[in-house]
Amino acid sequence: MNILSIETSCDETAISIIHTNGLFPHATYTVLGNALFSQIDIHREYGGVFPAVAKREHARTLVPMLERALSEAKLLIADEQPLSHEITTQLSEILTREPGLDAALIHFLEQYAEPQIDLISVTSGPGLAPALWVGISFARALASVWNVPVVPVNHMEGHILSSIFDGSVIPDLLFPAVALLISGGHTELVLMRNWTSYELIGQTRDDAVGEAFDKVARMLGLPYPGGPEISKLAAIAREKNLPLFAQLPRPMLDSKDFDFSFSGLKTAVRYAIQNRELSEHDRASVAREFEDSVTTVLLKKTRGAIDHTGAQTLIIGGGVSANTHIRETFKNYFHKEYPMLTVYMPPRNLSTDNSIMIALAGHAHAEQALTPTQAETISANGNLSLQNT
Ligand code: KG4
Ligand code: ZN
């Protein structure tokens, strides 16, 4: 079947079309079209993501992304035909909260023939509620005009599948598996006893790790998003072996649970740098010490979770898993100390938000798809937990 997937949970507007052959998890997948617009340049001006701006940008770019994804998939066939008044009214009703999106979609639908799409998969949470709503309304609008079922999916499940997907198949996992999910909104250790079964065994008590990267970067005068910037500076400090500017704590390193806390670390950076003139080298040294602290804590907690659960597989996912130092440290450590453990990390292009992962999660839950009428019940849940997926 052909799945059209929509991701709008934060600051990426993404639409993919994936052809699937077989049932999850034993299917083969072909990415027919993959369109992504990153709003980062827009949010950079504000130093972070503002939900109202993200919502406006999603509404502005969803139709162009749909057009690009369908065109790549060779499913965009020109066929000019006016829509009936009944249909345009219905679309405007569904999209009533997304100004301008109805007109753009109606214009698009009047230009092209109905593509061969069998299922629409859309992120319903977690994320920024106003941003999520745009994607959900758009999914409902397409579902109603094409009469296609819709499946709402959990963004974090998407990150897990994104990490193990090799571009055409989902590998056979040895269970139990532990997933370390590190992103701008989440820091979680999740136990999987089987496919689509998730138990949250640890999480951050305050800031998410990506959020801490972004906030510390801001204190150091670096642009948004801060993760890649900190990573670059830290690499310079390691390469030049720069002296330590200030020692930072390793929060909750010795606590007996699998929880995290990063807000104290962020505060420690603030105290270390306040009222001081920082040289380029000082900033690089702080970035390195911060990255070292985060990596040490993530590694120890993950190791604890693996020992505790007897996991045979480790999956690392979420935007922060693009971090070179974290990737290398985990790879080297587990390769040496846990040679029987299979470790998955996403390819870099699938580590941050994308819609391929939303198609995979949609396929995993295809049997729970809702009819276009039932899809009215889908609502955005900014705090959606993996446990209820
Ligand atoms: O998963 P994601 O794209 O969006 C959310 O679902 O939150 O993650 C975005 C987060 C941002 O906080 C960003 O700074 C961080 O991932 N990030 C990184 C790196 N690349 C992105 N953090 C550390 N090192 C990186 N190389
Ligand atoms: Zn994400």
XYZ file of C-alpha atoms and ligand atoms in Angstrom:
416
model
C 0.000 0.000 0.000
C 0.971 3.652 -0.310
C 1.166 5.603 2.948
C 1.159 9.384 2.984
C 2.623 10.634 6.253
C 2.496 14.084 7.813
C 4.775 15.479 10.541
C 4.219 18.925 12.074
C 4.938 18.426 15.781
C 7.643 21.067 16.115
C 9.615 23.079 13.564
C 9.798 20.715 10.603
C 6.991 20.470 8.068
C 7.360 17.078 6.430
C 5.364 14.854 4.089
C 6.452 11.470 2.748
C 4.968 8.825 0.529
C 6.111 5.305 1.264
C 5.161 2.170 -0.603
C 4.893 -0.858 1.664
C 4.894 -4.487 0.700
C 3.845 -6.891 3.475
C 2.800 -6.459 7.075
C 4.715 -4.678 9.827
C 7.441 -5.511 10.861
C 8.177 -7.933 7.989
C 7.502 -5.542 5.151
C 9.726 -3.953 2.590
C 9.472 -0.204 2.240
C 10.222 2.066 -0.679
C 10.422 5.766 -0.041
C 8.661 7.183 -3.102
C 8.679 10.811 -2.047
C 10.108 12.708 0.906
C 9.640 16.464 1.298
C 10.789 18.407 4.335
C 10.861 22.103 5.088
C 12.849 23.118 8.141
C 11.667 26.293 9.836
C 14.977 26.658 11.660
C 16.016 29.822 9.806
C 12.752 31.483 10.813
C 12.960 30.417 14.462
C 16.627 31.337 14.713
C 15.665 35.017 14.625
C 13.658 34.507 17.822
C 16.246 32.253 19.466
C 13.817 29.327 19.788
C 10.579 27.839 18.524
C 7.435 29.890 19.092
C 4.326 27.706 18.742
C 2.292 30.401 16.966
C 5.066 30.954 14.407
C 5.494 27.191 13.911
C 1.739 26.829 13.347
C 1.693 29.635 10.760
C 4.673 28.172 8.902
C 3.179 24.668 8.831
C -0.020 26.084 7.351
C 2.008 27.976 4.746
C 4.212 25.061 3.685
C 2.042 21.922 3.913
C 0.584 22.217 0.403
C 3.990 22.884 -1.244
C 5.388 19.856 0.643
C 2.446 17.716 -0.474
C 3.032 18.780 -4.038
C 6.761 18.058 -3.833
C 6.325 14.633 -2.197
C 3.676 13.561 -4.716
C 5.749 14.843 -7.592
C 8.825 12.908 -6.407
C 6.626 9.824 -6.069
C 5.381 10.395 -9.629
C 1.843 10.556 -8.286
C 1.189 14.143 -9.279
C -1.016 14.029 -12.341
C -2.435 17.253 -13.739
C -6.206 17.102 -14.077
C -8.065 20.377 -13.768
C -11.478 19.936 -12.244
C -13.441 22.247 -9.973
C -14.442 20.809 -6.594
C -18.126 20.818 -5.701
C -19.421 23.466 -3.354
C -20.188 20.740 -0.834
C -16.584 19.554 -0.772
C -15.037 23.023 -0.557
C -17.370 23.882 2.312
C -16.406 20.697 4.091
C -12.676 21.363 3.613
C -13.028 24.908 4.895
C -14.834 23.584 7.948
C -12.136 21.029 8.710
C -9.407 23.642 8.221
C -11.219 26.464 9.938
C -8.471 26.937 12.529
C -5.696 27.117 9.925
C -6.094 30.398 8.048
C -5.185 30.184 4.368
C -4.648 26.430 4.318
C -8.120 25.669 2.963
C -7.701 27.994 -0.023
C -4.237 26.568 -0.810
C -5.467 22.987 -0.549
C -8.594 23.610 -2.626
C -6.485 25.249 -5.321
C -4.140 22.240 -5.280
C -6.940 19.667 -5.410
C -8.519 21.445 -8.362
C -5.317 21.098 -10.369
C -4.429 17.454 -9.807
C -6.037 14.023 -10.013
C -6.570 11.974 -6.865
C -3.304 10.084 -6.172
C -3.118 6.403 -5.230
C -2.892 6.721 -1.428
C -4.222 3.937 0.831
C -3.484 5.286 4.303
C -2.672 8.658 5.849
C -0.466 8.662 8.922
C -0.176 11.783 11.055
C 1.664 12.748 14.237
C -0.864 13.454 17.009
C 1.703 14.011 19.790
C 3.835 14.696 21.664
C 4.882 18.158 20.524
C 3.571 21.706 20.321
C -0.218 21.468 20.315
C -0.882 24.329 17.847
C 1.673 22.817 15.456
C 0.262 19.305 15.825
C -3.252 20.557 15.082
C -2.259 21.853 11.651
C -1.028 18.412 10.584
C -4.066 16.660 12.047
C -6.531 18.993 10.326
C -4.635 18.633 7.063
C -4.713 14.830 7.362
C -8.451 14.927 8.007
C -9.038 17.213 5.037
C -7.119 14.911 2.669
C -8.805 11.841 4.141
C -12.252 13.272 3.593
C -11.686 14.362 0.016
C -9.865 11.153 -1.012
C -11.896 8.847 1.252
C -8.775 7.295 2.793
C -8.348 6.071 6.423
C -6.155 7.961 8.880
C -3.945 6.635 11.652
C -2.709 8.988 14.407
C 0.812 8.178 15.580
C 3.180 8.917 18.412
C 6.193 10.968 17.321
C 8.517 9.170 19.761
C 7.584 5.759 18.351
C 8.547 7.296 15.030
C 11.987 8.193 16.405
C 12.484 4.582 17.567
C 11.551 3.153 14.163
C 13.612 5.795 12.406
C 16.688 4.595 14.297
C 16.370 0.969 13.238
C 15.045 1.457 9.685
C 17.750 0.667 7.127
C 16.041 2.380 4.210
C 14.077 -0.654 3.064
C 13.333 -3.020 5.963
C 12.823 -3.031 9.727
C 15.362 -5.504 11.140
C 14.406 -8.399 13.395
C 14.950 -7.051 16.890
C 16.104 -9.173 19.777
C 13.868 -8.321 22.740
C 13.898 -6.981 25.341
C 15.192 -3.767 23.849
C 15.966 -0.491 25.562
C 15.485 2.795 23.724
C 17.213 5.986 24.803
C 15.218 8.844 23.312
C 16.944 12.203 23.401
C 15.377 15.194 21.708
C 14.397 18.799 22.223
C 11.361 17.789 24.269
C 12.277 14.367 25.649
C 14.876 12.408 27.537
C 13.540 8.932 28.129
C 14.602 5.362 28.667
C 11.963 3.044 27.284
C 11.728 -0.720 27.657
C 10.340 -2.669 24.693
C 9.409 -6.254 25.448
C 7.976 -6.611 21.990
C 6.960 -4.582 18.955
C 4.768 -1.582 19.803
C 5.030 -2.341 23.527
C 6.589 0.496 25.500
C 7.279 0.926 29.182
C 8.782 4.175 30.377
C 11.511 3.257 32.865
C 13.265 6.600 33.181
C 12.830 10.195 32.142
C 14.003 13.705 32.809
C 12.574 15.429 35.831
C 13.013 18.890 34.322
C 14.693 19.924 31.067
C 15.125 17.598 28.122
C 18.697 17.093 26.994
C 18.182 18.894 23.665
C 16.589 21.772 25.532
C 19.675 21.963 27.781
C 21.921 22.026 24.691
C 19.817 24.844 23.237
C 19.747 26.882 26.465
C 23.466 26.518 27.160
C 24.212 27.462 23.550
C 22.166 30.598 24.019
C 24.126 31.521 27.147
C 27.300 31.109 25.120
C 25.933 33.409 22.438
C 25.458 30.617 19.887
C 22.525 30.488 17.468
C 19.490 28.188 17.627
C 19.410 25.176 17.501
C 22.273 24.941 19.939
C 23.046 21.224 19.788
C 25.142 21.227 16.626
C 26.860 24.500 17.664
C 27.908 23.148 21.073
C 29.077 19.988 19.391
C 31.316 21.928 16.977
C 32.884 24.001 19.765
C 33.382 20.955 21.982
C 35.188 19.185 19.148
C 37.586 22.144 18.868
C 38.270 21.992 22.614
C 39.051 18.269 22.384
C 41.201 18.659 19.318
C 43.236 21.481 20.860
C 43.154 19.880 24.276
C 42.087 23.199 25.812
C 42.340 23.575 29.592
C 39.167 23.159 31.645
C 37.462 26.521 32.132
C 35.068 25.324 34.824
C 34.086 21.962 36.207
C 30.411 21.101 35.804
C 28.317 18.578 37.767
C 27.164 15.159 36.450
C 23.557 15.390 37.670
C 21.965 12.280 39.156
C 24.913 10.152 38.077
C 24.694 7.981 41.170
C 20.948 7.927 41.751
C 19.632 4.398 41.716
C 16.865 5.096 39.206
C 16.913 5.757 35.479
C 15.791 9.363 35.721
C 17.663 12.426 34.548
C 17.848 16.096 35.455
C 19.508 18.714 33.308
C 18.251 21.990 34.679
C 20.902 22.098 37.439
C 23.599 21.538 34.836
C 22.305 24.479 32.849
C 22.304 26.632 35.985
C 25.852 25.509 36.773
C 26.919 26.776 33.347
C 25.214 30.105 34.043
C 27.093 30.532 37.342
C 30.390 29.453 35.799
C 30.275 32.064 33.062
C 28.459 34.983 34.664
C 30.377 38.245 35.034
C 33.288 36.825 33.130
C 34.690 37.820 29.780
C 34.798 34.590 27.764
C 37.422 34.031 25.099
C 36.668 31.763 22.142
C 38.716 29.067 23.888
C 36.803 29.491 27.153
C 33.516 28.996 25.340
C 34.827 25.904 23.596
C 35.997 24.528 26.946
C 32.565 25.098 28.526
C 30.892 23.434 25.537
C 33.157 20.440 25.899
C 32.633 20.074 29.646
C 28.874 20.383 29.152
C 28.858 17.756 26.411
C 31.060 15.469 28.513
C 28.723 15.798 31.486
C 25.628 14.999 29.410
C 27.332 12.057 27.701
C 28.588 10.569 30.979
C 25.144 10.723 32.577
C 23.330 9.357 29.519
C 25.800 6.500 29.203
C 25.688 5.436 32.834
C 21.900 5.509 33.048
C 21.557 3.616 29.787
C 24.007 0.981 30.963
C 22.007 0.670 34.200
C 18.780 0.210 32.238
C 20.392 -2.495 30.085
C 21.710 -4.365 33.119
C 18.394 -4.073 34.929
C 16.260 -5.312 32.029
C 18.660 -7.768 30.421
C 18.188 -5.931 27.143
C 19.740 -7.480 24.057
C 19.196 -4.422 21.904
C 19.845 -0.724 22.420
C 18.153 1.874 20.241
C 19.231 5.503 20.410
C 16.925 8.024 18.808
C 15.785 11.649 18.696
C 17.450 14.818 17.458
C 20.308 14.753 19.986
C 21.376 11.328 18.686
C 22.941 13.270 15.795
C 25.609 14.363 18.285
C 28.970 12.992 17.185
C 30.489 12.746 20.654
C 27.496 10.904 22.089
C 27.396 8.548 19.086
C 31.097 7.747 19.240
C 31.173 7.337 23.022
C 28.184 4.969 23.016
C 29.464 3.005 20.024
C 32.932 2.500 21.502
C 31.740 1.739 25.006
C 29.059 -0.813 24.162
C 31.132 -2.433 21.442
C 33.862 -3.088 23.976
C 31.908 -3.773 27.174
C 28.684 -5.316 25.793
C 29.766 -7.110 22.601
C 26.531 -9.166 22.466
C 24.342 -6.071 22.485
C 23.062 -4.821 19.130
C 23.148 -1.032 19.012
C 21.065 1.021 16.574
C 21.485 4.710 15.877
C 19.664 6.608 13.166
C 21.446 7.769 10.073
C 21.982 11.505 10.524
C 19.274 12.540 8.067
C 16.718 10.509 10.035
C 17.878 11.535 13.508
C 16.002 14.822 13.579
C 12.301 15.140 12.848
C 11.135 13.657 9.564
C 8.005 12.086 8.126
C 9.492 8.772 6.985
C 9.395 7.729 10.630
C 5.738 8.753 10.837
C 4.902 6.501 7.883
C 6.678 3.574 9.601
C 4.804 4.170 12.867
C 1.556 4.463 10.894
C 2.248 1.134 9.227
C 2.861 -0.475 12.633
C -0.635 0.639 13.666
C -2.381 0.349 10.290
C -5.094 -1.877 11.750
C -6.096 0.962 14.100
C -6.737 3.346 11.214
C -9.894 5.437 11.438
C -12.375 6.178 8.669
C -12.448 9.801 7.476
C -15.530 10.398 9.652
C -14.005 8.755 12.725
C -10.869 10.842 12.152
C -12.828 13.813 13.564
C -12.006 12.354 16.975
C -8.232 12.690 16.514
C -6.897 15.418 18.734
C -3.451 16.820 19.367
C -1.870 15.713 22.616
C 1.236 17.725 23.400
C 2.154 15.321 26.200
C 1.239 12.042 24.535
C 3.172 9.256 26.236
C 4.636 6.212 24.527
C 3.130 3.999 27.174
C -0.389 4.423 25.754
C 0.658 3.852 22.157
O 13.994 15.223 17.627
P 14.195 16.652 17.291
O 14.531 17.026 15.858
O 12.954 17.500 17.665
C 12.188 17.199 18.798
O 11.340 16.281 18.678
O 12.469 17.826 19.828
O 15.349 17.222 18.264
C 15.767 18.560 18.228
C 16.860 18.757 19.265
C 17.268 20.220 19.449
O 17.282 20.509 20.831
C 18.691 20.261 18.883
O 19.530 21.216 19.508
C 19.163 18.851 19.152
O 18.042 18.039 18.877
N 20.278 18.469 18.300
C 21.510 18.199 18.772
C 22.335 17.946 17.641
N 21.558 18.071 16.523
C 20.307 18.383 16.948
N 21.983 18.156 20.040
C 23.282 17.851 20.199
N 24.122 17.616 19.186
C 23.707 17.659 17.900
N 24.563 17.403 16.899
Zn 11.545 14.648 17.427
